[in-house]
Short mmCIF file of C-alpha atoms in Angstrom, two decimals:
data_model
loop_
_atom_site.label_atom_id
_atom_site.label_comp_id
_atom_site.label_asym_id
_atom_site.label_seq_id
_atom_site.Cartn_x
_atom_site.Cartn_y
_atom_site.Cartn_z
CA UNK A 1 -4.12 -29.47 7.85
CA UNK A 2 -7.42 -30.93 9.22
CA UNK A 3 -10.46 -28.64 9.33
CA UNK A 4 -12.96 -28.84 12.19
CA UNK A 5 -16.69 -28.58 11.53
CA UNK A 6 -16.95 -26.13 14.39
CA UNK A 7 -15.08 -22.92 15.11
CA UNK A 8 -12.20 -22.58 17.50
CA UNK A 9 -13.55 -20.32 20.24
CA UNK A 10 -11.87 -17.60 22.33
CA UNK A 11 -9.96 -19.23 25.16
CA UNK A 12 -9.43 -22.40 23.14
CA UNK A 13 -6.41 -23.57 21.18
CA UNK A 14 -3.99 -21.30 23.05
CA UNK A 15 -0.44 -22.55 22.72
CA UNK A 16 2.99 -21.19 23.63
CA UNK A 17 5.77 -21.74 21.13
CA UNK A 18 9.37 -20.60 20.81
CA UNK A 19 9.86 -21.04 17.06
CA UNK A 20 8.53 -18.28 14.75
CA UNK A 21 7.74 -20.89 12.08
CA UNK A 22 5.66 -22.88 14.55
CA UNK A 23 3.88 -19.69 15.62
CA UNK A 24 2.98 -18.98 11.99
CA UNK A 25 1.71 -22.54 11.52
CA UNK A 26 -0.55 -22.19 14.56
CA UNK A 27 -1.92 -18.90 13.24
CA UNK A 28 -2.62 -20.57 9.90
CA UNK A 29 -4.33 -23.50 11.61
CA UNK A 30 -6.75 -21.32 13.57
CA UNK A 31 -7.46 -18.92 10.72
CA UNK A 32 -7.98 -21.65 8.12
CA UNK A 33 -10.32 -23.57 10.38
CA UNK A 34 -12.46 -20.58 11.33
CA UNK A 35 -12.69 -19.30 7.75
CA UNK A 36 -13.70 -22.77 6.54
CA UNK A 37 -16.38 -22.93 9.21
CA UNK A 38 -17.86 -19.56 8.22
CA UNK A 39 -17.82 -20.44 4.53
CA UNK A 40 -19.54 -23.74 5.20
CA UNK A 41 -22.25 -22.06 7.27
CA UNK A 42 -22.73 -19.27 4.75
CA UNK A 43 -23.18 -21.77 1.91
CA UNK A 44 -25.99 -23.41 3.83
CA UNK A 45 -27.49 -20.03 4.71
CA UNK A 46 -27.39 -18.82 1.08
CA UNK A 47 -29.14 -22.01 -0.06
CA UNK A 48 -31.97 -21.28 2.38
CA UNK A 49 -30.97 -23.96 4.85
CA UNK A 50 -32.65 -24.40 8.21
CA UNK A 51 -32.37 -21.47 10.57
CA UNK A 52 -30.10 -22.05 13.54
CA UNK A 53 -31.06 -20.82 17.01
CA UNK A 54 -27.62 -19.25 17.50
CA UNK A 55 -25.35 -16.63 16.01
CA UNK A 56 -22.90 -18.05 13.48
CA UNK A 57 -19.58 -16.59 14.56
CA UNK A 58 -15.84 -17.26 14.42
CA UNK A 59 -12.95 -15.08 15.53
CA UNK A 60 -9.51 -14.09 14.28
CA UNK A 61 -6.38 -15.67 15.71
CA UNK A 62 -4.04 -13.51 17.76
CA UNK A 63 -0.35 -13.60 18.59
CA UNK A 64 1.14 -12.22 21.77
CA UNK A 65 4.50 -11.87 23.43
CA UNK A 66 5.42 -10.78 26.94
CA UNK A 67 8.60 -8.74 27.18
CA UNK A 68 9.96 -8.77 30.73
CA UNK A 69 13.37 -7.20 30.24
CA UNK A 70 14.19 -3.88 28.53
CA UNK A 71 15.65 -4.23 25.06
CA UNK A 72 19.31 -3.34 24.67
CA UNK A 73 19.68 -1.90 21.18
CA UNK A 74 21.86 -4.23 19.12
CA UNK A 75 20.38 -3.79 15.66
CA UNK A 76 20.33 -1.12 12.97
CA UNK A 77 16.70 -1.91 12.23
CA UNK A 78 14.07 0.51 13.45
CA UNK A 79 11.60 -2.33 14.02
CA UNK A 80 11.61 -5.91 15.28
CA UNK A 81 11.94 -4.95 18.95
CA UNK A 82 9.52 -3.72 21.61
CA UNK A 83 9.80 -0.14 22.90
CA UNK A 84 9.76 -1.37 26.49
CA UNK A 85 8.55 -4.12 28.74
CA UNK A 86 4.97 -5.32 28.70
CA UNK A 87 2.50 -7.44 26.77
CA UNK A 88 2.19 -6.89 23.02
CA UNK A 89 -0.52 -8.45 20.89
CA UNK A 90 -2.31 -8.24 17.55
CA UNK A 91 -5.03 -10.05 15.69
CA UNK A 92 -3.96 -11.73 12.47
CA UNK A 93 -5.56 -12.25 9.06
CA UNK A 94 -4.61 -13.87 5.77
CA UNK A 95 -1.46 -15.75 6.86
CA UNK A 96 -1.35 -17.11 3.30
CA UNK A 97 -0.79 -13.55 2.03
CA UNK A 98 1.22 -12.11 4.91
CA UNK A 99 3.13 -15.25 5.91
CA UNK A 100 6.52 -13.98 4.71
CA UNK A 101 5.95 -10.66 6.48
CA UNK A 102 4.78 -12.26 9.74
CA UNK A 103 7.70 -14.68 9.75
CA UNK A 104 10.21 -11.89 9.24
CA UNK A 105 8.74 -9.78 12.06
CA UNK A 106 8.47 -12.71 14.48
CA UNK A 107 12.01 -13.87 13.70
CA UNK A 108 13.37 -10.42 14.55
CA UNK A 109 11.43 -10.36 17.82
CA UNK A 110 12.76 -13.79 18.70
CA UNK A 111 16.31 -12.70 17.92
CA UNK A 112 16.05 -9.47 19.90
CA UNK A 113 14.01 -10.60 22.92
CA UNK A 114 14.22 -14.41 23.01
CA UNK A 115 10.77 -14.76 24.56
CA UNK A 116 8.07 -17.26 23.54
CA UNK A 117 5.01 -16.45 21.45
CA UNK A 118 1.47 -17.18 22.57
CA UNK A 119 -1.02 -17.97 19.82
CA UNK A 120 -4.76 -18.32 20.38
CA UNK A 121 -8.26 -17.27 19.36
CA UNK A 122 -9.15 -13.63 19.93
CA UNK A 123 -12.54 -12.19 20.85
CA UNK A 124 -12.68 -10.19 17.60
CA UNK A 125 -15.24 -11.75 15.20
CA UNK A 126 -14.40 -12.27 11.54
CA UNK A 127 -17.03 -10.36 9.54
CA UNK A 128 -18.67 -12.65 7.01
CA UNK A 129 -17.77 -10.24 4.19
CA UNK A 130 -14.08 -10.78 4.97
CA UNK A 131 -14.40 -14.54 5.40
CA UNK A 132 -15.68 -15.37 1.94
CA UNK A 133 -12.97 -13.93 -0.28
CA UNK A 134 -13.56 -15.20 -3.82
CA UNK A 135 -15.88 -17.99 -2.69
CA UNK A 136 -18.31 -18.92 -5.47
CA UNK A 137 -16.87 -16.05 -7.54
CA UNK A 138 -18.98 -13.51 -5.67
CA UNK A 139 -17.70 -9.96 -5.68
CA UNK A 140 -19.60 -9.27 -2.45
CA UNK A 141 -21.68 -11.21 0.05
CA UNK A 142 -25.04 -9.74 -0.89
CA UNK A 143 -24.76 -10.74 -4.56
CA UNK A 144 -25.71 -14.35 -3.78
CA UNK A 145 -28.68 -13.70 -1.52
CA UNK A 146 -32.38 -13.20 -2.14
CA UNK A 147 -34.28 -10.46 -0.29
CA UNK A 148 -35.29 -12.72 2.62
CA UNK A 149 -31.77 -14.03 3.16
CA UNK A 150 -30.38 -10.51 2.88
CA UNK A 151 -32.68 -9.28 5.65
CA UNK A 152 -31.64 -12.21 7.85
CA UNK A 153 -27.90 -11.73 7.32
CA UNK A 154 -27.19 -9.43 10.31
CA UNK A 155 -29.07 -11.79 12.64
CA UNK A 156 -26.88 -14.76 11.83
CA UNK A 157 -23.43 -13.43 10.91
CA UNK A 158 -21.03 -10.79 12.18
CA UNK A 159 -20.78 -7.72 9.94
CA UNK A 160 -17.91 -5.21 9.76
CA UNK A 161 -17.72 -3.07 12.89
CA UNK A 162 -16.24 0.40 12.48
CA UNK A 163 -14.89 0.36 16.04
CA UNK A 164 -12.53 -2.44 14.97
CA UNK A 165 -11.16 -0.83 11.81
CA UNK A 166 -10.00 2.68 12.66
CA UNK A 167 -6.45 4.06 12.46
CA UNK A 168 -5.86 4.87 16.12
CA UNK A 169 -2.75 2.69 16.25
CA UNK A 170 -1.22 4.11 13.08
CA UNK A 171 -1.99 7.61 14.37
CA UNK A 172 -0.40 6.83 17.74
CA UNK A 173 -3.64 7.55 19.59
CA UNK A 174 -3.92 4.39 21.67
CA UNK A 175 -3.66 4.36 25.48
CA UNK A 176 -0.08 3.65 26.54
CA UNK A 177 -1.36 2.43 29.92
CA UNK A 178 -3.39 -0.44 28.46
CA UNK A 179 -2.64 -3.92 29.76
CA UNK A 180 -1.91 -5.03 26.19
CA UNK A 181 -0.02 -2.81 23.75
CA UNK A 182 -0.39 -3.18 19.97
CA UNK A 183 2.14 -5.41 18.25
CA UNK A 184 1.34 -4.12 14.74
CA UNK A 185 0.02 -0.93 13.13
CA UNK A 186 -3.11 -2.59 11.78
CA UNK A 187 -5.55 -5.02 13.36
CA UNK A 188 -6.94 -7.93 11.35
CA UNK A 189 -10.31 -6.22 10.57
CA UNK A 190 -8.53 -3.01 9.54
CA UNK A 191 -6.31 -5.04 7.22
CA UNK A 192 -9.20 -7.04 5.80
CA UNK A 193 -11.29 -4.03 4.86
CA UNK A 194 -8.32 -2.60 2.97
CA UNK A 195 -7.70 -5.89 1.15
CA UNK A 196 -11.31 -5.92 -0.04
CA UNK A 197 -11.23 -2.28 -1.09
CA UNK A 198 -7.97 -2.77 -2.97
CA UNK A 199 -9.64 -5.46 -5.02
CA UNK A 200 -12.65 -3.21 -5.61
CA UNK A 201 -10.76 -0.06 -6.57
CA UNK A 202 -7.86 -1.58 -8.53
CA UNK A 203 -9.48 -4.59 -10.20
CA UNK A 204 -6.72 -6.94 -9.03
CA UNK A 205 -6.28 -9.23 -6.05
CA UNK A 206 -4.12 -7.89 -3.21
CA UNK A 207 -2.01 -11.05 -3.60
CA UNK A 208 -0.39 -9.51 -6.69
CA UNK A 209 0.72 -6.23 -5.13
CA UNK A 210 4.46 -5.67 -5.06
CA UNK A 211 6.66 -4.01 -2.44
CA UNK A 212 7.51 -0.99 -4.60
CA UNK A 213 4.51 1.13 -5.61
CA UNK A 214 4.23 3.95 -8.16
CA UNK A 215 1.18 6.19 -8.00
CA UNK A 216 0.33 8.22 -11.08
CA UNK A 217 -2.53 10.44 -12.20
CA UNK A 218 -2.62 9.80 -15.95
CA UNK A 219 -3.53 6.82 -18.12
CA UNK A 220 -0.57 7.49 -20.41
CA UNK A 221 1.71 6.07 -17.71
CA UNK A 222 -0.36 2.91 -17.54
CA UNK A 223 -0.08 2.38 -21.28
CA UNK A 224 3.66 2.89 -21.19
CA UNK A 225 4.11 0.64 -18.15
CA UNK A 226 2.21 -2.21 -19.85
CA UNK A 227 4.16 -1.71 -23.09
CA UNK A 228 7.45 -1.78 -21.17
CA UNK A 229 6.50 -5.07 -19.50
CA UNK A 230 5.28 -6.76 -22.67
CA UNK A 231 8.43 -5.75 -24.56
CA UNK A 232 10.53 -7.07 -21.69
CA UNK A 233 8.68 -10.39 -21.73
CA UNK A 234 9.11 -11.12 -25.43
CA UNK A 235 11.29 -14.14 -25.93
CA UNK A 236 14.92 -13.34 -26.71
CA UNK A 237 17.99 -15.49 -27.27
CA UNK A 238 20.05 -16.63 -24.29
CA UNK A 239 22.81 -14.20 -25.16
CA UNK A 240 20.39 -11.25 -25.06
CA UNK A 241 18.95 -12.07 -21.63
CA UNK A 242 19.69 -9.33 -19.10
CA UNK A 243 19.21 -9.29 -15.34
CA UNK A 244 16.05 -7.24 -15.94
CA UNK A 245 14.70 -9.94 -18.28
CA UNK A 246 15.19 -12.50 -15.50
CA UNK A 247 14.01 -10.37 -12.57
CA UNK A 248 10.36 -9.93 -13.49
CA UNK A 249 8.08 -12.93 -13.88
CA UNK A 250 4.75 -11.59 -15.17
CA UNK A 251 2.51 -8.56 -15.70
CA UNK A 252 -0.86 -8.63 -13.94
CA UNK A 253 -3.58 -6.27 -15.21
CA UNK A 254 -7.13 -5.49 -13.99
CA UNK A 255 -9.25 -8.61 -13.99
CA UNK A 256 -6.11 -10.51 -12.85
CA UNK A 257 -5.14 -10.99 -16.49
CA UNK A 258 -1.59 -12.32 -16.56
CA UNK A 259 1.10 -11.98 -19.22
CA UNK A 260 3.98 -14.29 -18.24
CA UNK A 261 7.64 -13.67 -19.03
CA UNK A 262 8.37 -15.87 -22.06
CA UNK A 263 12.06 -15.97 -21.08
CA UNK A 264 11.40 -17.85 -17.84
CA UNK A 265 10.20 -21.43 -17.22
CA UNK A 266 6.37 -21.70 -17.34
CA UNK A 267 4.49 -21.28 -14.06
CA UNK A 268 1.02 -22.32 -13.04
CA UNK A 269 -0.55 -18.85 -13.17
CA UNK A 270 -4.27 -18.60 -12.39
CA UNK A 271 -5.43 -16.65 -15.42
CA UNK A 272 -8.11 -14.02 -14.91
CA UNK A 273 -10.67 -12.46 -17.25
CA UNK A 274 -10.52 -8.93 -18.74
CA UNK A 275 -12.97 -6.59 -17.06
CA UNK A 276 -15.86 -5.15 -19.10
CA UNK A 277 -14.89 -1.68 -17.83
CA UNK A 278 -11.91 -0.26 -16.02
CA UNK A 279 -12.02 -0.02 -12.21
CA UNK A 280 -11.78 3.37 -10.53
CA UNK A 281 -8.03 3.12 -9.86
CA UNK A 282 -6.60 0.35 -12.05
CA UNK A 283 -3.43 -1.39 -10.86
CA UNK A 284 -0.72 -3.09 -12.91
CA UNK A 285 1.81 -5.37 -11.26
CA UNK A 286 5.26 -6.11 -12.65
CA UNK A 287 5.76 -9.26 -10.63
CA UNK A 288 9.02 -10.49 -9.13
CA UNK A 289 9.87 -13.22 -6.68
CA UNK A 290 9.33 -12.35 -3.00
CA UNK A 291 7.03 -9.50 -4.15
CA UNK A 292 10.08 -7.34 -4.93
CA UNK A 293 8.62 -6.05 -8.18
CA UNK A 294 6.77 -2.84 -9.03
CA UNK A 295 3.07 -2.01 -8.81
CA UNK A 296 1.72 0.99 -10.74
CA UNK A 297 -1.69 2.45 -9.85
CA UNK A 298 -3.50 5.15 -11.81
CA UNK A 299 -5.15 6.94 -8.91
CA UNK A 300 -6.85 9.56 -11.03
CA UNK A 301 -7.01 13.19 -9.95
CA UNK A 302 -7.34 14.67 -6.49
CA UNK A 303 -6.25 14.27 -2.87
CA UNK A 304 -9.32 12.24 -1.91
CA UNK A 305 -8.31 9.47 -4.31
CA UNK A 306 -4.69 9.76 -3.15
CA UNK A 307 -5.62 9.30 0.51
CA UNK A 308 -8.13 6.56 -0.26
CA UNK A 309 -5.76 4.28 -2.14
CA UNK A 310 -2.71 4.90 0.06
CA UNK A 311 -4.79 4.15 3.19
CA UNK A 312 -5.36 0.68 1.78
CA UNK A 313 -2.00 -0.03 0.14
CA UNK A 314 -0.35 0.76 3.50
CA UNK A 315 -1.64 -2.47 5.11
CA UNK A 316 0.51 -4.44 2.66
CA UNK A 317 3.61 -2.83 4.27
CA UNK A 318 5.35 -1.85 1.02
CA UNK A 319 9.01 -0.86 1.11
CA UNK A 320 8.50 2.42 -0.77
CA UNK A 321 6.00 4.39 -2.80
CA UNK A 322 6.47 7.22 -5.27
CA UNK A 323 4.23 9.80 -6.87
CA UNK A 324 4.95 10.26 -10.59
CA UNK A 325 2.62 12.77 -12.18
CA UNK A 326 2.20 16.14 -13.78
CA UNK A 327 2.16 19.54 -12.18
CA UNK A 328 1.87 23.23 -12.83
CA UNK A 329 5.29 24.86 -12.95
CA UNK A 330 5.31 28.07 -10.92
CA UNK A 331 8.64 29.56 -12.00
CA UNK A 332 9.18 31.48 -15.24
CA UNK A 333 12.52 29.70 -15.74
CA UNK A 334 10.84 26.29 -15.92
CA UNK A 335 10.05 24.71 -19.27
CA UNK A 336 7.29 22.28 -20.15
CA UNK A 337 8.72 18.81 -19.59
CA UNK A 338 11.08 19.86 -16.77
CA UNK A 339 11.16 17.68 -13.68
CA UNK A 340 10.38 18.68 -10.09
CA UNK A 341 11.90 16.72 -7.22
CA UNK A 342 9.89 17.57 -4.09
CA UNK A 343 11.91 18.21 -0.95
CA UNK A 344 9.05 19.85 0.97
CA UNK A 345 5.26 20.05 0.74
CA UNK A 346 2.75 22.86 1.15
CA UNK A 347 -0.39 21.05 2.26
CA UNK A 348 -3.63 22.57 0.99
CA UNK A 349 -5.19 19.15 0.26
CA UNK A 350 -7.09 19.09 3.61
CA UNK A 351 -8.03 15.38 3.49
CA UNK A 352 -5.47 14.39 6.13
CA UNK A 353 -5.73 17.39 8.42
CA UNK A 354 -7.56 15.40 11.14
CA UNK A 355 -4.99 12.58 11.10
CA UNK A 356 -1.88 14.69 10.56
CA UNK A 357 -2.21 18.39 11.44
CA UNK A 358 -0.67 20.72 8.88
CA UNK A 359 1.88 22.10 11.35
CA UNK A 360 3.59 18.68 11.44
CA UNK A 361 6.57 18.72 9.02
CA UNK A 362 6.74 16.04 6.34
CA UNK A 363 10.47 15.57 5.75
CA UNK A 364 12.16 14.49 2.55
CA UNK A 365 13.84 11.08 2.89
CA UNK A 366 17.47 11.09 1.80
CA UNK A 367 17.47 7.53 0.45
CA UNK A 368 14.51 8.24 -1.84
CA UNK A 369 15.78 11.67 -2.90
CA UNK A 370 19.20 10.31 -3.86
CA UNK A 371 17.70 7.41 -5.81
CA UNK A 372 15.37 9.75 -7.71
CA UNK A 373 18.12 12.22 -8.60
CA UNK A 374 20.47 9.45 -9.71
CA UNK A 375 17.73 7.91 -11.84
CA UNK A 376 17.00 11.25 -13.54
CA UNK A 377 20.70 11.67 -14.30
CA UNK A 378 21.05 8.16 -15.72
CA UNK A 379 17.92 8.20 -17.88
CA UNK A 380 18.47 11.72 -19.24
CA UNK A 381 22.25 11.22 -19.46
CA UNK A 382 22.74 14.63 -17.84
CA UNK A 383 24.96 15.54 -14.91
CA UNK A 384 25.88 18.48 -12.71
CA UNK A 385 24.77 21.87 -13.94
CA UNK A 386 23.19 20.43 -17.08
CA UNK A 387 20.94 18.23 -14.93
CA UNK A 388 19.75 21.32 -13.05
CA UNK A 389 18.52 22.77 -16.34
CA UNK A 390 15.82 20.06 -16.55
CA UNK A 391 15.17 19.34 -12.86
CA UNK A 392 14.39 21.69 -10.00
CA UNK A 393 14.33 20.68 -6.34
CA UNK A 394 11.95 22.55 -4.07
CA UNK A 395 8.57 22.81 -2.41
CA UNK A 396 5.51 21.26 -4.07
CA UNK A 397 2.11 22.69 -3.17
CA UNK A 398 -0.88 20.33 -3.23
CA UNK A 399 -4.38 21.75 -3.51
CA UNK A 400 -7.85 20.23 -3.40
CA UNK A 401 -9.19 22.84 -5.84
CA UNK A 402 -8.69 21.85 -9.47
CA UNK A 403 -9.69 25.38 -10.52
CA UNK A 404 -7.40 27.22 -8.14
CA UNK A 405 -6.47 29.54 -11.00
CA UNK A 406 -10.01 30.98 -10.95
CA UNK A 407 -9.68 32.35 -7.40
CA UNK A 408 -8.75 35.97 -6.81
CA UNK A 409 -5.13 35.44 -7.81
CA UNK A 410 -3.82 37.33 -4.76
CA UNK A 411 -5.08 34.57 -2.40
CA UNK A 412 -3.19 31.53 -3.72
CA UNK A 413 -0.22 33.64 -4.84
CA UNK A 414 0.56 34.79 -1.31
CA UNK A 415 0.88 31.24 0.07
CA UNK A 416 2.79 30.06 -2.97
CA UNK A 417 5.25 32.93 -2.63
CA UNK A 418 5.74 32.50 1.11
CA UNK A 419 6.34 28.76 0.74
CA UNK A 420 8.77 29.30 -2.17
CA UNK A 421 6.78 26.64 -4.04
CA UNK A 422 8.07 25.71 -7.48
CA UNK A 423 5.17 23.45 -8.52
CA UNK A 424 1.55 22.74 -7.72
CA UNK A 425 -0.46 19.52 -8.06
CA UNK A 426 -3.36 17.68 -6.42
CA UNK A 427 -1.86 14.46 -5.02
CA UNK A 428 1.80 14.64 -4.01
CA UNK A 429 1.55 16.07 -0.49
CA UNK A 430 -1.25 13.62 0.30
CA UNK A 431 0.81 10.61 -0.83
CA UNK A 432 3.86 11.85 1.10
CA UNK A 433 1.89 12.65 4.25
CA UNK A 434 0.19 9.26 4.28
CA UNK A 435 3.57 7.62 3.75
CA UNK A 436 4.87 9.51 6.77
CA UNK A 437 1.78 8.59 8.80
CA UNK A 438 1.84 4.91 7.81
CA UNK A 439 5.67 4.50 8.03
CA UNK A 440 6.07 3.85 4.29
CA UNK A 441 9.10 5.53 2.64
CA UNK A 442 7.86 8.05 0.05
CA UNK A 443 9.04 10.41 -2.66
CA UNK A 444 7.78 12.62 -5.48
CA UNK A 445 9.01 13.37 -8.99
CA UNK A 446 6.69 15.50 -11.10
CA UNK A 447 6.81 16.75 -14.67
CA UNK A 448 5.79 20.30 -15.59
CA UNK A 449 2.84 20.17 -17.98
CA UNK A 450 1.65 23.78 -17.82
CA UNK A 451 2.60 27.18 -16.38
CA UNK A 452 -0.69 28.96 -15.60
CA UNK A 453 0.99 31.84 -13.76
CA UNK A 454 2.92 32.61 -16.92
CA UNK A 455 0.25 32.25 -19.58
CA UNK A 456 0.86 28.59 -20.54
CA UNK A 457 -2.36 26.79 -19.66
CA UNK A 458 -3.18 23.17 -20.39
CA UNK A 459 -5.24 22.77 -23.58
CA UNK A 460 -6.37 19.39 -24.99
CA UNK A 461 -4.19 19.10 -28.11
CA UNK A 462 -1.15 20.63 -26.46
CA UNK A 463 -1.45 18.35 -23.43
CA UNK A 464 -1.79 15.17 -25.48
CA UNK A 465 1.31 15.96 -27.49
CA UNK A 466 3.28 16.82 -24.36
CA UNK A 467 2.27 13.62 -22.57
CA UNK A 468 3.27 11.40 -25.47
CA UNK A 469 6.71 12.99 -25.68
CA UNK A 470 7.57 12.97 -21.98
CA UNK A 471 5.77 10.01 -20.39
CA UNK A 472 8.19 7.31 -21.51
CA UNK A 473 11.22 9.03 -20.03
CA UNK A 474 9.41 9.93 -16.81
CA UNK A 475 8.22 6.36 -16.31
CA UNK A 476 11.69 4.96 -17.01
CA UNK A 477 13.02 7.24 -14.28
CA UNK A 478 10.40 5.88 -11.88
CA UNK A 479 11.27 2.26 -12.72
CA UNK A 480 15.00 2.96 -12.43
CA UNK A 481 14.40 4.61 -9.03
CA UNK A 482 12.53 1.59 -7.77
CA UNK A 483 15.27 -0.75 -8.91
CA UNK A 484 17.79 1.35 -6.99
CA UNK A 485 15.60 1.14 -3.89
CA UNK A 486 15.23 -2.61 -4.36
CA UNK A 487 19.00 -2.88 -3.93
CA UNK A 488 18.94 -1.12 -0.55
CA UNK A 489 18.63 -3.13 2.64
CA UNK A 490 15.63 -2.97 4.97
CA UNK A 491 17.65 -1.02 7.54
CA UNK A 492 18.28 1.78 5.06
CA UNK A 493 14.75 2.04 3.67
CA UNK A 494 12.70 1.54 6.85
CA UNK A 495 14.78 3.87 8.96
CA UNK A 496 14.02 5.53 12.29
CA UNK A 497 13.02 8.73 10.48
CA UNK A 498 9.44 7.48 10.13
CA UNK A 499 9.02 5.90 13.56
CA UNK A 500 8.14 7.57 16.84
CA UNK A 501 9.67 7.09 20.28
CA UNK A 502 7.14 4.49 21.41
CA UNK A 503 6.58 2.51 18.23
CA UNK A 504 4.85 -0.83 17.68
CA UNK A 505 7.34 -3.72 17.27
CA UNK A 506 6.21 -4.75 13.76
CA UNK A 507 7.46 -2.72 10.78
#
């Protein structure tokens, strides 16, 4: 595809096409050209090239469709159709990463509305930070500039603008009377900032993220996940090959270090380099074709981390995410190592109160709940009443105070009693609430690691021994759950439960 030495400007290159594939190709053409232009100009700028008397700017492509007739529901899918008549548009980024997603969404819109797509250049500038990617191996724009060039940067290039990257669309807070309605939950700048932060926080490129995501709060799960993948990828004889051996292609670790599956034909993987220190929230990707594998992220402790990472993972439009972690058991009948399947959440995490008020219910999703319970039964080989001896279903309370036990005990106890909570942690309600807010199917399965209300507090030696004994089984349940969800169709996972009455057309 030829690259111009100048940017495509707003009002230029607008075309109307009927084929979703052609629409995607036009988006790629505009985006590739404008990114190449910005990279070329930045290279000259970083070298101290001659100052130009103009701003160096290029804009994102957009895609638009005009729906003139009301949609007659003829699909089980909760997305892929407009909520009414009107003009729907969105800016687009990284068609190389989101191409499969864009094509799926556009194909559904074509099938349901049979109207053409208009592709052109928007008026939204591409910030130079988002244009460079891995150019010259720089982790950020400023790393390649001297002090003089750094001071000049805002005068020559567009920088990220907070007014372009908020969550008004995802929160449903946009004006329904606007001439143009949003086509997608996230604009291009909002998506780009999340892609860059995912790379920063997890130590891996967003290209490696899979559609099924497990969040955890302990490094033991990471170790077990990596061991599981490496054992799976050891070469075995043809007769020993299982569907699981064939399903997953590689393990990607922080630094984009890749361990390929020795049982599959070699691929041209771009090998990374181990990082000198772990990122804040390291990610591990059990890769599969069409991104239908499993990503595990150690988010650490606390609702702030949970909101932070799920805000950014959401732009990748995963099919499901789960919280697998440890919790305080609140019932005397619970034992250390018992499982808790959350079917409701008491939200004392506070980090999402502005986006999702606490009086909004966060429902349990039947498809996720069933898959989790079935996975627990299969991995533990327990059924019926015996399964209930090791797994309780009930309300999980999430707090932002790690030392909640040090409060006057009457204060937290009252809320815990009124809510009938059976467990307390610091991440689960946040992950579930952000899944609800971002239309990502969610679920929670926790493991009781202490019982502070009943005299069993978490002490270093005791905790280490507990984790080693229980982590393997807990992780296997999580993997089995994800494989059950992989087998479900899009209509079952992305159901109407998570979408409002005036939803954007894209999933």
